[in-house]
XYZ file of C-alpha atoms in Angstrom:
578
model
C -28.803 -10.164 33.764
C -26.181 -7.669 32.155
C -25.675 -8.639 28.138
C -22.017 -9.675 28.060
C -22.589 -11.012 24.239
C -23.976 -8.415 21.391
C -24.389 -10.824 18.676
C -26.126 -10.227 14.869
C -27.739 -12.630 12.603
C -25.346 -14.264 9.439
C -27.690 -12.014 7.303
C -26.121 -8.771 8.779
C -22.700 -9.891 7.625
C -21.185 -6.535 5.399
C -21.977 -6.377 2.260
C -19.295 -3.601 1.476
C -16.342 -2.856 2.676
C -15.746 1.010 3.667
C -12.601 2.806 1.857
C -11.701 5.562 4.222
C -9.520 6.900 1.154
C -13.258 8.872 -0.143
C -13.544 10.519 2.946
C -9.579 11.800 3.791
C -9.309 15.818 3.411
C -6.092 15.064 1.343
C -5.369 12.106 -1.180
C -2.654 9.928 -0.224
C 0.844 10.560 -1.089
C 1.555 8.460 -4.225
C 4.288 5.476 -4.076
C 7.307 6.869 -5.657
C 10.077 4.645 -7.369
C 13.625 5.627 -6.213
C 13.789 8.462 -8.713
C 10.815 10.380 -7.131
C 8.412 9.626 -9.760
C 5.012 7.715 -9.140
C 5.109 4.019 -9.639
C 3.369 3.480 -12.551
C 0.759 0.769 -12.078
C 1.990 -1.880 -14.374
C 4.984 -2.827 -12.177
C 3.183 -3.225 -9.125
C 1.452 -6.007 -11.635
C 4.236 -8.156 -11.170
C 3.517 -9.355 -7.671
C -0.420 -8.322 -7.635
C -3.545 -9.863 -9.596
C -5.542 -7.063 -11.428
C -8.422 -7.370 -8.846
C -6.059 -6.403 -5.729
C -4.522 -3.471 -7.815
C -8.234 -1.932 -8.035
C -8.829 -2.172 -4.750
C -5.292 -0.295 -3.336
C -5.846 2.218 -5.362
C -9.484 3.050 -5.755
C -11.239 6.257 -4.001
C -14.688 4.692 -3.879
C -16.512 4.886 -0.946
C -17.590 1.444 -0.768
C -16.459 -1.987 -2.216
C -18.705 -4.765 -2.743
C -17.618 -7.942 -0.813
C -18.277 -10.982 -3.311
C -20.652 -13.410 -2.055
C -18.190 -16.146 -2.292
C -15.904 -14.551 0.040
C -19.232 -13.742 2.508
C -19.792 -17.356 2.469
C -16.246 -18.545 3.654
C -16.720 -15.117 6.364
C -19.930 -16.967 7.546
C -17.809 -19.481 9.206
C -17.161 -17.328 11.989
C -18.490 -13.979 10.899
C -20.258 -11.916 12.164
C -17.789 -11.624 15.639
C -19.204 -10.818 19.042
C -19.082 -7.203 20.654
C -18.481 -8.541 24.158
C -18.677 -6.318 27.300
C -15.380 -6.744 29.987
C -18.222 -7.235 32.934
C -15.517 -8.647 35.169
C -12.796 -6.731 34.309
C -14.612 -3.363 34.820
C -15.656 -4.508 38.328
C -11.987 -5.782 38.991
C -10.408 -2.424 38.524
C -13.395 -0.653 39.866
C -14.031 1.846 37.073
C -16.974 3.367 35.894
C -16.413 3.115 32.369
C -18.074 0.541 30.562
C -14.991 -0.977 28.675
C -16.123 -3.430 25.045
C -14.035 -5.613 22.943
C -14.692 -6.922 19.094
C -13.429 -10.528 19.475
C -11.537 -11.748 16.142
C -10.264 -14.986 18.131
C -13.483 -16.627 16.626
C -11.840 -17.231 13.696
C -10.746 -20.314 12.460
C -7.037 -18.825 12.406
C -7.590 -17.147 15.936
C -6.819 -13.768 14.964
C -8.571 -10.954 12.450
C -6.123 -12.189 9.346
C -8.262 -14.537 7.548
C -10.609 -11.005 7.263
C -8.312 -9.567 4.430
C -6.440 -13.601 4.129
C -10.054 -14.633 2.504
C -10.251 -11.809 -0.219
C -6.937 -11.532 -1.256
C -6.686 -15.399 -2.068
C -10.383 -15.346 -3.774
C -8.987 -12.558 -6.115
C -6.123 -13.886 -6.663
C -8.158 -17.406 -7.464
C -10.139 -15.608 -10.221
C -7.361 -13.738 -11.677
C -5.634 -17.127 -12.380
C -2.705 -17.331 -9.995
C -1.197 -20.549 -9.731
C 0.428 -20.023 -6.333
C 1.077 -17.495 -3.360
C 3.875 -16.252 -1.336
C 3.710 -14.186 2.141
C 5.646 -12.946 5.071
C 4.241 -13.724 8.774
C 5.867 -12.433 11.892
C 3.826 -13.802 15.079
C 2.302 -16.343 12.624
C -1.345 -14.849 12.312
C -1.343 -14.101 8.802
C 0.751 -16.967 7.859
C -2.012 -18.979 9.207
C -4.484 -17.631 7.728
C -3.226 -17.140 4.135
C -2.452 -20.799 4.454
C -6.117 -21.088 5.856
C -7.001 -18.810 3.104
C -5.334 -20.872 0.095
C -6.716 -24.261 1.277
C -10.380 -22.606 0.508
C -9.139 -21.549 -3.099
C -7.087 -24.411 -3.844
C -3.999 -22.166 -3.974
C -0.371 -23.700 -2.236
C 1.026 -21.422 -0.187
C 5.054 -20.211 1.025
C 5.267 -18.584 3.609
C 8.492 -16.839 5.169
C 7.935 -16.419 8.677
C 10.617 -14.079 11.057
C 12.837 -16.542 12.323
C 12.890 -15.236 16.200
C 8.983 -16.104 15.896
C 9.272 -19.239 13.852
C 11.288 -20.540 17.340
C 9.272 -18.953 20.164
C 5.742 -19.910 17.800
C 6.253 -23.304 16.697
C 2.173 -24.511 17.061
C 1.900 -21.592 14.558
C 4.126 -22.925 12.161
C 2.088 -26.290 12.885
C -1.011 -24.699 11.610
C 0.413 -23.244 8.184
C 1.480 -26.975 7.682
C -1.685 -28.734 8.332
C -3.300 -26.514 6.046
C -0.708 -27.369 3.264
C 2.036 -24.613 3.410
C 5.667 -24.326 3.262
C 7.210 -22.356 6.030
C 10.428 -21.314 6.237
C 12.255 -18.965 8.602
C 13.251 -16.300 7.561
C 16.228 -15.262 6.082
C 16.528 -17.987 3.989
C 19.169 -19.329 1.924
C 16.407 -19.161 -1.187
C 16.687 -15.704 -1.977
C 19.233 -13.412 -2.502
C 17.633 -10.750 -0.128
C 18.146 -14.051 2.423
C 21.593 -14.818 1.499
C 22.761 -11.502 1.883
C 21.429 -10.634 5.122
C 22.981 -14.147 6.407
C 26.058 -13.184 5.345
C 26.033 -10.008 7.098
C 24.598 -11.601 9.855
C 24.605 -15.231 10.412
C 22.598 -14.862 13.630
C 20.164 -12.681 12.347
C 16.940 -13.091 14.103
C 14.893 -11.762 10.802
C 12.125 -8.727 11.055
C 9.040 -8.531 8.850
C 10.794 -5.895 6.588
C 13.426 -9.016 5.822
C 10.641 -11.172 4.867
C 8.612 -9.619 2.957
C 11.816 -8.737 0.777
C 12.474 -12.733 0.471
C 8.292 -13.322 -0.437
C 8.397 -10.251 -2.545
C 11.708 -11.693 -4.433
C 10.329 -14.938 -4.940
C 6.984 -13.487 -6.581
C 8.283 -11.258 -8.997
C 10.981 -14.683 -10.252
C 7.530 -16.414 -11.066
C 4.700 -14.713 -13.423
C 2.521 -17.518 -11.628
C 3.656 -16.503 -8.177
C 1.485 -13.650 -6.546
C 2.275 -11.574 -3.189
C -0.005 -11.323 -0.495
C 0.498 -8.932 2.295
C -1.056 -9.293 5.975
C -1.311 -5.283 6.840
C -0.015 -2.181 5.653
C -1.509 -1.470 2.624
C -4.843 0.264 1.529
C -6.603 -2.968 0.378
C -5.770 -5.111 3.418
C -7.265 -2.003 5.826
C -10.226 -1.986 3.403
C -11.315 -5.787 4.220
C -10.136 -5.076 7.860
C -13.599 -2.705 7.697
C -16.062 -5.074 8.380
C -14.958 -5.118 12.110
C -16.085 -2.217 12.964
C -18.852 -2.213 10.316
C -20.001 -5.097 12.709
C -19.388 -3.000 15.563
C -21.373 0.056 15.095
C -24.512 -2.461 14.472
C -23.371 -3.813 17.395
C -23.529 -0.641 19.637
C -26.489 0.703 17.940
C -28.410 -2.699 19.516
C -27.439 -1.192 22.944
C -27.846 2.005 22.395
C -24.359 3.253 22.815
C -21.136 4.541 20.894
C -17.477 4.820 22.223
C -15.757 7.625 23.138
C -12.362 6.079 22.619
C -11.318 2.961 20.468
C -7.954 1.167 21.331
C -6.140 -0.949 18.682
C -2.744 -2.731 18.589
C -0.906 -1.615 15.635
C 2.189 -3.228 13.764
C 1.220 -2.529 10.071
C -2.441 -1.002 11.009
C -4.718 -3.478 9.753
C -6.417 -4.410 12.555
C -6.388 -0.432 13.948
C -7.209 0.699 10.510
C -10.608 -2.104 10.600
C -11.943 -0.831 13.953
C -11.362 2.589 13.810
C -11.822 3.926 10.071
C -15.260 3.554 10.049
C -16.075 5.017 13.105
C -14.020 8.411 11.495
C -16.020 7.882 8.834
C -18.988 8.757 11.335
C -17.073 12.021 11.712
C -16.741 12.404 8.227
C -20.909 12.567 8.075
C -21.042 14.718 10.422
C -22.313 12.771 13.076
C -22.629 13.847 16.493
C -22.130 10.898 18.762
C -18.736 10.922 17.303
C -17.639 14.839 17.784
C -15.193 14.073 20.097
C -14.035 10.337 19.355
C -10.359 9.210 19.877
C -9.120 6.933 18.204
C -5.464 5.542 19.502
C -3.208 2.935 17.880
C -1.116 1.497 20.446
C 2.251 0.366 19.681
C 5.388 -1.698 21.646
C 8.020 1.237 23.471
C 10.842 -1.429 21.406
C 9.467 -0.866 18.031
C 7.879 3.123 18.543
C 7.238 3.525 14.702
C 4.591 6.225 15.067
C 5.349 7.330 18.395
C 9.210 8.247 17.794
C 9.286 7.304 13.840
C 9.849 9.714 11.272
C 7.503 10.734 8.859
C 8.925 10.403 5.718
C 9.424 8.578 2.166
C 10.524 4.803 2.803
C 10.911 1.377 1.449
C 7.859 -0.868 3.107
C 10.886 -4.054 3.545
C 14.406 -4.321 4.218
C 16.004 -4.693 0.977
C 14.327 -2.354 -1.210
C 12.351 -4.255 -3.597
C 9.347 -2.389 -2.820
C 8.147 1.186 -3.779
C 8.946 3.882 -1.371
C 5.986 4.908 0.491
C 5.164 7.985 2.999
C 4.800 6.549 6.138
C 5.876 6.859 9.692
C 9.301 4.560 9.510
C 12.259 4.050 12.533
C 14.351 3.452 8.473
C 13.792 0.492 6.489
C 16.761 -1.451 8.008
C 15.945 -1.069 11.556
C 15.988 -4.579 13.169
C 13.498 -4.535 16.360
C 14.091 -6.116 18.970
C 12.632 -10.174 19.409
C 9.979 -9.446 21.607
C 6.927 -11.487 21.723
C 4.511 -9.631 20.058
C 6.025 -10.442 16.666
C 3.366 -8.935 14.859
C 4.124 -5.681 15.883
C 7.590 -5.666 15.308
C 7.658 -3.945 11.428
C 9.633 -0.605 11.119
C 7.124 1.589 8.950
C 3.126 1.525 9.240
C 0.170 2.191 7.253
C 0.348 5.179 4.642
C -3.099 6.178 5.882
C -2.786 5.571 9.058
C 0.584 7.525 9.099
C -1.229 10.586 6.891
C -3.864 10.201 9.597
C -1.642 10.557 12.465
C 0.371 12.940 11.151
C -2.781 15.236 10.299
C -3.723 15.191 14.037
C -7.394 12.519 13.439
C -5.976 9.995 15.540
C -3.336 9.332 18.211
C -0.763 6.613 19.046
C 1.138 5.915 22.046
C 3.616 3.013 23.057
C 3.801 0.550 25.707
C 6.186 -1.465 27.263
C 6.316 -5.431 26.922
C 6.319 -6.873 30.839
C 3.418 -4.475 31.502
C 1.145 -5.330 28.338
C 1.749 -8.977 29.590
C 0.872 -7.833 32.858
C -2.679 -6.344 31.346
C -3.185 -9.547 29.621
C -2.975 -11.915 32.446
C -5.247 -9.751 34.170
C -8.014 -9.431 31.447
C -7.453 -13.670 31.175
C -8.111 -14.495 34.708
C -11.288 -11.744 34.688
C -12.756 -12.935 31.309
C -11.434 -16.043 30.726
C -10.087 -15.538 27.801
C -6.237 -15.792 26.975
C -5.361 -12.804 24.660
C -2.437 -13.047 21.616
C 0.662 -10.628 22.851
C -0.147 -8.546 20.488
C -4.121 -7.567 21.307
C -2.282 -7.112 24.795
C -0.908 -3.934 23.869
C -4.388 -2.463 23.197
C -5.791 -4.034 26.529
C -3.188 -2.447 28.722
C -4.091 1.390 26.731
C -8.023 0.031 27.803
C -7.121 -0.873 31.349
C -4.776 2.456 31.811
C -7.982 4.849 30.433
C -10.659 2.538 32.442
C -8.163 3.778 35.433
C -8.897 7.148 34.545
C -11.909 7.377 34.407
C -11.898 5.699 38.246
C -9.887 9.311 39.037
C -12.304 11.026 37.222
C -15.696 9.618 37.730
C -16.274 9.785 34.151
C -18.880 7.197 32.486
C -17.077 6.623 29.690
C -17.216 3.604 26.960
C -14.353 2.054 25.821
C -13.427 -0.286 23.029
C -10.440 -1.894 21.975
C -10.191 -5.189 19.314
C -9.018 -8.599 20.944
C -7.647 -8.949 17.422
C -7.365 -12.954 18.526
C -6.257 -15.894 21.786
C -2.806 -16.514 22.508
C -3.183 -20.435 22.253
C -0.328 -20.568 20.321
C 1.745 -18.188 22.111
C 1.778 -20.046 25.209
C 5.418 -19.923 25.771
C 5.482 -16.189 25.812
C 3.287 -16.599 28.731
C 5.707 -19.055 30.465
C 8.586 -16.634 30.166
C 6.251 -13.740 31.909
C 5.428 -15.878 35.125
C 9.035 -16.186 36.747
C 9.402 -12.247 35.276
C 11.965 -13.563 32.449
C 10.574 -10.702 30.329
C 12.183 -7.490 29.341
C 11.165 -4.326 28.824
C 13.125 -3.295 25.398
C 12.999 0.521 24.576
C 15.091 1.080 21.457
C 17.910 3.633 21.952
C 17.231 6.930 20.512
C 20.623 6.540 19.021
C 19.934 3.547 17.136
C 16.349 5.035 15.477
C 18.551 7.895 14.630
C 20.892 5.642 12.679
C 18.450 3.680 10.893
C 17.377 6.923 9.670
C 20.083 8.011 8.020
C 19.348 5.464 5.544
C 16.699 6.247 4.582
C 16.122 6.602 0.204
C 17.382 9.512 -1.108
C 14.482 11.191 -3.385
C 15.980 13.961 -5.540
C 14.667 17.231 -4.007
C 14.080 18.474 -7.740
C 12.177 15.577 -8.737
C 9.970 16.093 -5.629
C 9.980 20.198 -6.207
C 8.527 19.228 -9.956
C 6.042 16.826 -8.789
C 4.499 19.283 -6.334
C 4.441 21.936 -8.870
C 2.030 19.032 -11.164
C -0.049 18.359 -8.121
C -0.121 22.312 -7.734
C -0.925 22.854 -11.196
C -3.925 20.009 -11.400
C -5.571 21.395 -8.671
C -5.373 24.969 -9.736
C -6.556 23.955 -12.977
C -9.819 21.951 -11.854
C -10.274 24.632 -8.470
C -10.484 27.599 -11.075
C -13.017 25.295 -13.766
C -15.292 24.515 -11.181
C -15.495 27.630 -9.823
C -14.439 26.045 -6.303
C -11.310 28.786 -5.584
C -13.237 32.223 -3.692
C -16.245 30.053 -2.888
C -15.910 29.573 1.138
C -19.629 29.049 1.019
C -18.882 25.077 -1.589
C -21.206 23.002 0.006
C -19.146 20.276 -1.008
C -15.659 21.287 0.650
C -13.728 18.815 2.395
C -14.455 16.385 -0.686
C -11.211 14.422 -1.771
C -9.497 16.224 -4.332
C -11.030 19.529 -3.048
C -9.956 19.921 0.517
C -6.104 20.832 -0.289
C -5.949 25.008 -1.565
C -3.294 26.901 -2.757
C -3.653 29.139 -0.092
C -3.145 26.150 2.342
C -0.395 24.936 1.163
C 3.353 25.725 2.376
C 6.934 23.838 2.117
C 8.128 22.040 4.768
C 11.003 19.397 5.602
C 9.526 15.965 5.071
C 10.043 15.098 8.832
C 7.860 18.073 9.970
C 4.230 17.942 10.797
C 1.354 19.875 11.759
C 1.141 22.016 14.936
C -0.883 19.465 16.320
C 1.693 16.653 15.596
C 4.709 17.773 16.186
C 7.678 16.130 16.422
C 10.888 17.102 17.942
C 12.634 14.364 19.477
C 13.307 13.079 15.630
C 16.204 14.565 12.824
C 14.153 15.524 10.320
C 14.794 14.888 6.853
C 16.361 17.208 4.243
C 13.919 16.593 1.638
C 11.355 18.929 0.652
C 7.827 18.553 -0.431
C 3.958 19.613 0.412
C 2.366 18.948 3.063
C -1.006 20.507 3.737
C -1.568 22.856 6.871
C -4.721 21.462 8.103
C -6.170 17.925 6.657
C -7.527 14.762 8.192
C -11.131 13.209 7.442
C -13.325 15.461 5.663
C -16.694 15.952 5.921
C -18.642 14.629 3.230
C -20.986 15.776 1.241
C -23.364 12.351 2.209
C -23.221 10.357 4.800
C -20.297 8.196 4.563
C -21.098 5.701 7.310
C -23.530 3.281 5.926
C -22.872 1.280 2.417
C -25.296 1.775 0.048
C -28.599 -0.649 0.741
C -28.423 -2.222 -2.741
C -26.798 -2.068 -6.221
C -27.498 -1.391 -9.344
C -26.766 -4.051 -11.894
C -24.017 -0.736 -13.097
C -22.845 -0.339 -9.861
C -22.092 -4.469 -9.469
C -20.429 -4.023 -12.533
C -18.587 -1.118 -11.530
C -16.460 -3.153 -8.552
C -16.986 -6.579 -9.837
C -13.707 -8.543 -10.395
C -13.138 -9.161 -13.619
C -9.182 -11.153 -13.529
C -7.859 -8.507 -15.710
C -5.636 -5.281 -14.359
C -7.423 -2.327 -15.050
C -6.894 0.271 -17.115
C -4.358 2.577 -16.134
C -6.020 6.126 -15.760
C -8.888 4.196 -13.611
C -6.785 2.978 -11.092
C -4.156 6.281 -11.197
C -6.885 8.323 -9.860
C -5.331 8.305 -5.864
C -1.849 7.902 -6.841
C -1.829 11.027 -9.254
C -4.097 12.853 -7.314
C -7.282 13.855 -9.282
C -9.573 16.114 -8.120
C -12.917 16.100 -10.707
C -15.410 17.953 -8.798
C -17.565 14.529 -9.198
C -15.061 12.326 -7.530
C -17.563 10.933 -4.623
């Protein structure tokens, strides 16, 4: 009998969680206020608990996951690796195609992986009560899930095309004791405003995170809590693919490409960062590993985005960030994968894309429905819209390799069902669907707004960044030393020599963009970068800690110090930074 079911013990549960940020050739761009200048980390302490804020920000390799947060993971952690049997044999490929299943959970979706954390930390840091955005309703659900665990009431502000087409969704914030509202609102000003522009507005998750973000920073009790995007929320994503390469290593096998949906990137950032951190050791099975985030043709953030300095929601309350962005104010389309449907992405995995380590590509909506029916009535189960975007990139490059005769071993992240999203399905079978490209036009609008950062600010805080990294190259000795054994560390990758001044909008040779306008803004952007090799190997967490090292990442309720948690956003390079 073929294994369809790769299954480990509760014991192998992570004990870390893998930061990616230690092993990228080039720190991430610091979040800039509207001035140009880093935010300093003291506002960002008005909508996040001092635990959280150590977490976005830290360059460690590894994170300890606190036992009580492994306990609540038990429930449905660790996730099965299963193998599409049925589905290979249905489209007659020999590739051997894999899926992480995250439906196990008891929110049906990956959410409650980063959902769990963020409300323990918050818990211990003494917030009273916590507010979030939800498009498609996963994360709502599972921050509500999430808060019933701690103790912790929970508002949510969920996109209002989703809060009609989901209702059961909105049914399972409520039984676990949240408020959900759809968003806008008439309780914030960001709400109020946007109604009165629009009365009909259908809301997008930009618009809702403004209204959660508002209502936080009103209440010192309040805290934020935020479903994707940002570096914490991709660092507790890690344990699916930290279950994953146990998983393979059971069968004796390792992908050659990895397919994720992607909205925000959490659940693309959790299966495919630490497999590039397999890279990053220099391992061979993953030389020539793809990784691909696959993204809806009606919101194409990364595939026809620009990459560029922008607010992460729709009224500006946020820092700017670098990311890929179709402009903070771009208002997708209401298809039915509302969890994709944000206008900006990841910072890493935009700095990742951009530096040519992974790859995106868009589909359309009838035919990712199309792929999910299909993968339903071969294995039975009934996928959320949104994991069908990464099933139809699976089912397209299982097709391939038919053409080609190639063996190859495919995995993509069922990131949860689609029990909830029933009625999406109802609209597919008498073809009431559309597919929903967004007008080149339109992106090209919505990008004209985008925040203006004053080029001299921006020309001054490259020439600090140029300076630091002079300074500690020459002290170390690391500048005329092409033999540095440790190279490609963070802090040490970027060179003067390397460096060169380009539009904001323009990338690498091998990511170029032309179909965009690109920015007037200048800054630096490194010739070559992506994940660099590291001095050890990256890919396992360390087997046990010292009673120092528990200390070291052990929440303590407090915000840190400032020049701890500064060391990504201003860009430190010590030559003992691993």
């Amino acid at each position: 009998m073929t294994p369809l079911r790769i299954n480990l013990d509760q014991e192998e549960i992570p004990t870390h969680w893998y930061n990616i940020v230690a092993d990228m050739a080039n720190p991430p761009a610091p979040p800039l206020g509207p001035d140009g200048n880093p935010v300093p980390p003291e506002a960002m302490g008005a909508i996040f608990p001092g635990p959280i804020l150590e977490q976005e920000m830290s360059a460690e390799r590894w994170i300890a996951i606190p036992e009580e947060v492994r306990q609540i993971y038990a429930l449905w952690r660790p996730a099965p690796l299963c193998r599409a049997l049925r589905l290979e044999q249905a489209l007659g490929t020999p590739a051997k195609i894999f899926y992480k299943y995250e439906g196990v959970s008891p929110a049906g979706s990956h959410k409650p992986n980063s959902a769990v954390p963020q409300a323990y930390f918050n818990k211990i840091a003494g917030t009273k009560k916590l507010t979030t955005e939800t498009g498609a309703g996963q994360w709502g659900s599972s921050i509500a899930f999430a808060g019933q665990m701690f103790g912790l009431p929970v508002r949510v502000f969920m996109v209002k095309v989703s809060y009609q087409q989901k209702p059961f969704r909105r049914s399972m914030m409520q039984t676990w004791g949240a408020e959900v509202f759809a968003s806008p609102t008439n309780l914030t000003n960001a709400g109020r405003a946007a109604l009165a522009a629009d009365p009909d507005n259908q809301g997008s998750l930009g618009l809702a995170i403004s209204e959660a973000v508002e209502e936080a920073a009103a209440d010192p009790g309040t805290c934020y809590t935020l479903g994707s995007v940002l570096n914490h929320v991709l660092l507790h994503q890690s344990v699916i693919a930290l279950e994953a390469k146990k998983q393979f290593d059971k069968i004796g096998l390792y992908p050659d490409v990895i397919f994720g949906p992607c909205g925000g990137g959490s659940s693309f950032g959790g299966v495919a960062f630490p497999f590039l951190a397999d890279k990053a050791a220099g391992d061979k099975r993953a030389a020539n590993l793809r990784c691909v985030a696959v993204e809806p043709t009606s919101c194409p953030t990364l595939t026809r985005g620009a990459y560029a300095y922008d607010y992460g929601d729709a009224s500006g309350y946020t820092p700017i960030m670098k990311m890929y962005t179709l402009g903070h104010d771009f208002m997708p389309p209401g298809i039915h994968a509302g969890g994709l449907r944000y206008h900006g992405d990841s910072p890493l995995v935009s700095q990742l894309l951009h530096e040519g380590q992974i790859e995106a590509l868009a589909v359309p909506q009838v035919a990712t429905f199309e792929a999910g029916i299909q993968f339903a009535r071969a294995e039975g189960i009934i996928p959320a819209p949104e994991s069908c975007h990464a099933i139809r990139a699976a089912i397209d490059e299982a097709l391939k390799c038919k053409q080609t005769g190639e063996p190859k071993t495919i995995l993509f992240t069922l990131t949860g069902h689609g029990h909830s999203h029933m009625a999406s399905y109802d609209r597919s079978f008498p073809r009431q669907l559309e597919d929903s490209d967004h007008p080149a036009e339109a992106i090209a609008e919505s990008l004209k707004h985008l925040p203006q950062v004053g080029r001299s600010v921006k020309v001054l805080v490259f020439l600090l960044v140029l300076g630091n990294l002079l300074f500690y190259a020459f002290s170390a000795g690391y500048l005329g030393r092409p033999d540095n054994p440790d190279a490609g560390r963070v802090g040490q990758q970027i060179q003067p020599e390397r460096m060169r001044i380009v539009s904001r909008g323009e990338a690498p040779a091998a990511a170029e963009k032309t179909d965009i306008p690109k920015p007037v803004v200048v800054d630096a952007v490194p010739q070559e970068g992506g994940v660099a090799p590291a001095k050890e190997a990256a890919s396992e967490p360390p087997a046990k800690q010292t009673e120092a090292a528990k200390e070291a990442v052990a929440p303590t309720g407090k915000a840190p110090d400032i020049p701890q948690i500064c060391l990504v956003w201003e860009h430190l390079s010590a030559p003992d930074a691993d």
